[in-house]
PDB file of C-alpha atoms in Angstrom:
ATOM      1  CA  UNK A 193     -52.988  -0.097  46.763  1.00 58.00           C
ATOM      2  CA  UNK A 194     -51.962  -2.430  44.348  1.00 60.00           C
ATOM      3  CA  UNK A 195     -48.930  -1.443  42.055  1.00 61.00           C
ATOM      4  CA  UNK A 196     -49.083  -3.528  38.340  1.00 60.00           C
ATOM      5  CA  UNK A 197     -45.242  -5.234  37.688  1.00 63.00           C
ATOM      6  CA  UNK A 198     -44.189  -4.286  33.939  1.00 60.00           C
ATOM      7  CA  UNK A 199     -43.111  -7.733  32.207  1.00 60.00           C
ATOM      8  CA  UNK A 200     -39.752  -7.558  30.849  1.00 66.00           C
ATOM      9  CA  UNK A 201     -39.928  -7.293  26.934  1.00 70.00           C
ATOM     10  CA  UNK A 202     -38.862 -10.479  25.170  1.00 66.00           C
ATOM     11  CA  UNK A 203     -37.206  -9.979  22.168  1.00 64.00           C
ATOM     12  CA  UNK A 204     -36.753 -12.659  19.795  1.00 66.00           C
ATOM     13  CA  UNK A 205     -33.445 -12.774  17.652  1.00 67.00           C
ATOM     14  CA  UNK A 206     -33.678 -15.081  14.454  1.00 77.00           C
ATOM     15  CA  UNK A 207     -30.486 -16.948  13.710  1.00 78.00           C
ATOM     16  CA  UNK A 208     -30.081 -15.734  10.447  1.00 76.00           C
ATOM     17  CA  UNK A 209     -30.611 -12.196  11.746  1.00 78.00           C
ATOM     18  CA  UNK A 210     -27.715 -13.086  13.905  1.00 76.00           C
ATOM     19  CA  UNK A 211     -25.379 -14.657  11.207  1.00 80.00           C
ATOM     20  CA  UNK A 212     -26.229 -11.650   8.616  1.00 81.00           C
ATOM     21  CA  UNK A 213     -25.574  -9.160  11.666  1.00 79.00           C
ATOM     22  CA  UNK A 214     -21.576 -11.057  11.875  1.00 81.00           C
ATOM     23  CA  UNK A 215     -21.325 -11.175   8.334  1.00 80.00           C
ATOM     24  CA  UNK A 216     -21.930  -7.638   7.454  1.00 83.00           C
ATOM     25  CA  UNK A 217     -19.701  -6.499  10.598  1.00 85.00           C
ATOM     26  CA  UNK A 218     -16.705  -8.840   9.381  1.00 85.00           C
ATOM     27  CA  UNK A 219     -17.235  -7.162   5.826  1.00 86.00           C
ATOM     28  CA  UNK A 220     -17.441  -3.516   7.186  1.00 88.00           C
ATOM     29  CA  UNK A 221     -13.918  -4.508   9.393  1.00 87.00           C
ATOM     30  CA  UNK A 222     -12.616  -5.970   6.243  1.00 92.00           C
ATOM     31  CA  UNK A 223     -13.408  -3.007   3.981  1.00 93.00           C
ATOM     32  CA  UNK A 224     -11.804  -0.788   6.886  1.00 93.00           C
ATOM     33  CA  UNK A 225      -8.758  -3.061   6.707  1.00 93.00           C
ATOM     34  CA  UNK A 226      -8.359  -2.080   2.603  1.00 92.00           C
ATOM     35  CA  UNK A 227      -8.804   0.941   3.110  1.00 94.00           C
ATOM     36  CA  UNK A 228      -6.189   1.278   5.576  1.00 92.00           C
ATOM     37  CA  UNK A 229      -3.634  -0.314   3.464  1.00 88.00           C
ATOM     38  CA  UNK A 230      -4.670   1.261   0.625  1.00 87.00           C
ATOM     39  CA  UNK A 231      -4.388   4.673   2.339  1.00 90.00           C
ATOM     40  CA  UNK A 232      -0.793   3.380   3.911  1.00 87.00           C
ATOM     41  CA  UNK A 233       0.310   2.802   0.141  1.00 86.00           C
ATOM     42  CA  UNK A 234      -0.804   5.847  -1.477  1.00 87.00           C
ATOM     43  CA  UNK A 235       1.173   7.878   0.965  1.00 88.00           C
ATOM     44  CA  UNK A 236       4.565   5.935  -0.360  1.00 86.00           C
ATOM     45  CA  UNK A 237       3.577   7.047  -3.496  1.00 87.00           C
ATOM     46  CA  UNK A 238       2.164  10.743  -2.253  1.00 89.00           C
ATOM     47  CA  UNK A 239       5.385  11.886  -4.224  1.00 93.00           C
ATOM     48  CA  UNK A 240       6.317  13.069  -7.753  1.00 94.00           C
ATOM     49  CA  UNK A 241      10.053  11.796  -7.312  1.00 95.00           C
ATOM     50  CA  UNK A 242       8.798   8.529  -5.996  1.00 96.00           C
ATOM     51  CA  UNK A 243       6.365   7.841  -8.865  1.00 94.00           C
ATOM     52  CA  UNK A 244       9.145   8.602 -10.986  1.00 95.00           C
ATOM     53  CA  UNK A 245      11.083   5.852  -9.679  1.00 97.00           C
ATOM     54  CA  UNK A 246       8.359   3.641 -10.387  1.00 96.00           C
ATOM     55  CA  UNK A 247       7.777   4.531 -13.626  1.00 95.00           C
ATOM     56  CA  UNK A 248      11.830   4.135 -14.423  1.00 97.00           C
ATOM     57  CA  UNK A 249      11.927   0.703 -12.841  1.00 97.00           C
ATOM     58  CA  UNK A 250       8.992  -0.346 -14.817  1.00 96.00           C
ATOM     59  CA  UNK A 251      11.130  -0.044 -17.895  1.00 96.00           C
ATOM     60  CA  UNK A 252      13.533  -3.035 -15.646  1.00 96.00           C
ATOM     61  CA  UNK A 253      15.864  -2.904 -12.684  1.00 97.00           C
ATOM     62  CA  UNK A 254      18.094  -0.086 -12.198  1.00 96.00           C
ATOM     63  CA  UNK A 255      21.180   0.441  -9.895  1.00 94.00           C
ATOM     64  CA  UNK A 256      20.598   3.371  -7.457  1.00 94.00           C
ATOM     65  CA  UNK A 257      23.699   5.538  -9.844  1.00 93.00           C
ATOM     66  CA  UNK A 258      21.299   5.063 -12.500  1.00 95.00           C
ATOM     67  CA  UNK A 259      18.405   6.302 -11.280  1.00 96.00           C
ATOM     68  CA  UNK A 260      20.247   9.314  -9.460  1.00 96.00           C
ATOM     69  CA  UNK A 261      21.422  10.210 -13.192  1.00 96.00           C
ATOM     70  CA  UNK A 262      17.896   9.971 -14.677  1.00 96.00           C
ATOM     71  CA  UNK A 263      16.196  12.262 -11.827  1.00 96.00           C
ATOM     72  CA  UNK A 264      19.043  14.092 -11.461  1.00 96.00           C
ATOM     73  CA  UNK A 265      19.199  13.790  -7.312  1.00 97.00           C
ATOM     74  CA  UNK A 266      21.967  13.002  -5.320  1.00 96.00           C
ATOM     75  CA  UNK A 267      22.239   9.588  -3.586  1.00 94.00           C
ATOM     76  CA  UNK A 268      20.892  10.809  -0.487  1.00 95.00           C
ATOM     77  CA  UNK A 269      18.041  12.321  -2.165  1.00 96.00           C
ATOM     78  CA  UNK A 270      17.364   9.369  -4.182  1.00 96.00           C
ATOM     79  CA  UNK A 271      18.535   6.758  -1.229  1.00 95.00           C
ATOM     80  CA  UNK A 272      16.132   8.295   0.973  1.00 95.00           C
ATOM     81  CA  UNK A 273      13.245   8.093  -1.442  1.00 96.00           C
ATOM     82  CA  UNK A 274      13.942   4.313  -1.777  1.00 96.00           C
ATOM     83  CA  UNK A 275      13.728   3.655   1.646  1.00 95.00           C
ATOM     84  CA  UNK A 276      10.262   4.870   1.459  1.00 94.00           C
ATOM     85  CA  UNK A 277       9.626   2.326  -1.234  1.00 96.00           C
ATOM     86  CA  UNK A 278      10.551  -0.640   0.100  1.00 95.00           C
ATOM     87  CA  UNK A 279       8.880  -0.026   3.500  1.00 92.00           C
ATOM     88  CA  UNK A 280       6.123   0.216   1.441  1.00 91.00           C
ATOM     89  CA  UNK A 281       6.542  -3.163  -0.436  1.00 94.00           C
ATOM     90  CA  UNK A 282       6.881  -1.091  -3.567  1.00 96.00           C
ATOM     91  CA  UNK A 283      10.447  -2.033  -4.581  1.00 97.00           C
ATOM     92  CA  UNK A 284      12.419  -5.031  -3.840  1.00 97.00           C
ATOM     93  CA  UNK A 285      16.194  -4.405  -3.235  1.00 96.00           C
ATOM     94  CA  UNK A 286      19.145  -6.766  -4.834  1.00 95.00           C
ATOM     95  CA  UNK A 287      22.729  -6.441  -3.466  1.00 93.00           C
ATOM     96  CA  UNK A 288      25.291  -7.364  -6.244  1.00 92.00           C
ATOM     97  CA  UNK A 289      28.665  -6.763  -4.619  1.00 91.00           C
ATOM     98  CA  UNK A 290      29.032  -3.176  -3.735  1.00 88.00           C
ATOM     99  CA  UNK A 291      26.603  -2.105  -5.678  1.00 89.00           C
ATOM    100  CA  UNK A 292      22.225  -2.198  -5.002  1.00 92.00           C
ATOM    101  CA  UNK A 293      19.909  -2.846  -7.879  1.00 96.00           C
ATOM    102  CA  UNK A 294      16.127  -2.510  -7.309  1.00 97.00           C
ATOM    103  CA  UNK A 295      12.807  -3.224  -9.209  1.00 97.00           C
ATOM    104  CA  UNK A 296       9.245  -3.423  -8.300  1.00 97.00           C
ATOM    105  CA  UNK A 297       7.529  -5.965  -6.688  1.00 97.00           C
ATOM    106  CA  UNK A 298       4.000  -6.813  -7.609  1.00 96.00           C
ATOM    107  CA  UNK A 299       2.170  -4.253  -5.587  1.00 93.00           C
ATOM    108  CA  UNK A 300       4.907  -1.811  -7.613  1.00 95.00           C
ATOM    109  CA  UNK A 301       4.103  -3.199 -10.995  1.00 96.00           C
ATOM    110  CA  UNK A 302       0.648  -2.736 -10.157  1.00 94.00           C
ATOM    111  CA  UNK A 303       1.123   0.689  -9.285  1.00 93.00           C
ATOM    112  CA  UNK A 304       3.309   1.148 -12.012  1.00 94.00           C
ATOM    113  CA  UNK A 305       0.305   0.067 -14.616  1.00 95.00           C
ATOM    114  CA  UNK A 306      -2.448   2.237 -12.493  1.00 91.00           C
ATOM    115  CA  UNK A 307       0.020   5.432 -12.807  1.00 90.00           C
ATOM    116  CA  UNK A 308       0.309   5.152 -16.466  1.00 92.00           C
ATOM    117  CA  UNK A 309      -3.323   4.284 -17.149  1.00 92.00           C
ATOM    118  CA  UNK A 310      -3.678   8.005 -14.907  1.00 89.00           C
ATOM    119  CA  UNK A 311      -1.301  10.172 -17.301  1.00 86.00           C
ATOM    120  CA  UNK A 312      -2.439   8.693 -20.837  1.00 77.00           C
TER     121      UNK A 312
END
């Protein structure tokens, strides 16, 4: 009894097929990669007090008395909230003697312009 041998499929991959195959997987990793930071960023910003401060130092640079004054927070509070910030790139310290100033970097100003285009 004679048993028939299957021949193995060939399958033939174009190179195109191949290049379009890596190019839309780099763009899918790449959109994954935005959306990661994006999702990093809003969570900096996930708070009211926090988009406050952006929206004061989009008026300029404030020193951290000032902006405990205009949200009406203790240092702490406010000291804590600008930690958060500048982890996120948000805010960009300045040290002028005893005394810290801070205003927004670009991704702040950014934010700044996105937050008031939101509430107008």
């Amino acid at each position: 009894m004679a048993v028939a041998k299957a021949s193995p499929k060939t399958v033939v991959v174009s190179k195109a097929s191949v290049s379009r195959a890596k190019a839309s997987a780099k763009a899918a990793d790449q959109r994954f990669q935005q959306a990661k930071r994006a999702s990093i960023l809003l969570k900096h910003v996930s708070d009211p007090t926090r988009l406050q401060v952006i929206l004061i130092l989009s008026e300029g640079e404030r020193h951290v008395g000032a902006l405990c004054a205009q949200l009406s927070q203790s240092q702490p509070a406010v000291s804590h909230h600008l930690a958060l910030l500048r982890h996120g790139n948000i805010i960009a310290p300045r040290r002028q003697g005893k005394n810290n100033f801070y205003s927004l970097t670009e991704t702040g100003a950014e934010l700044a312009r996105v937050v008031k285009n939101l509430i107008a």
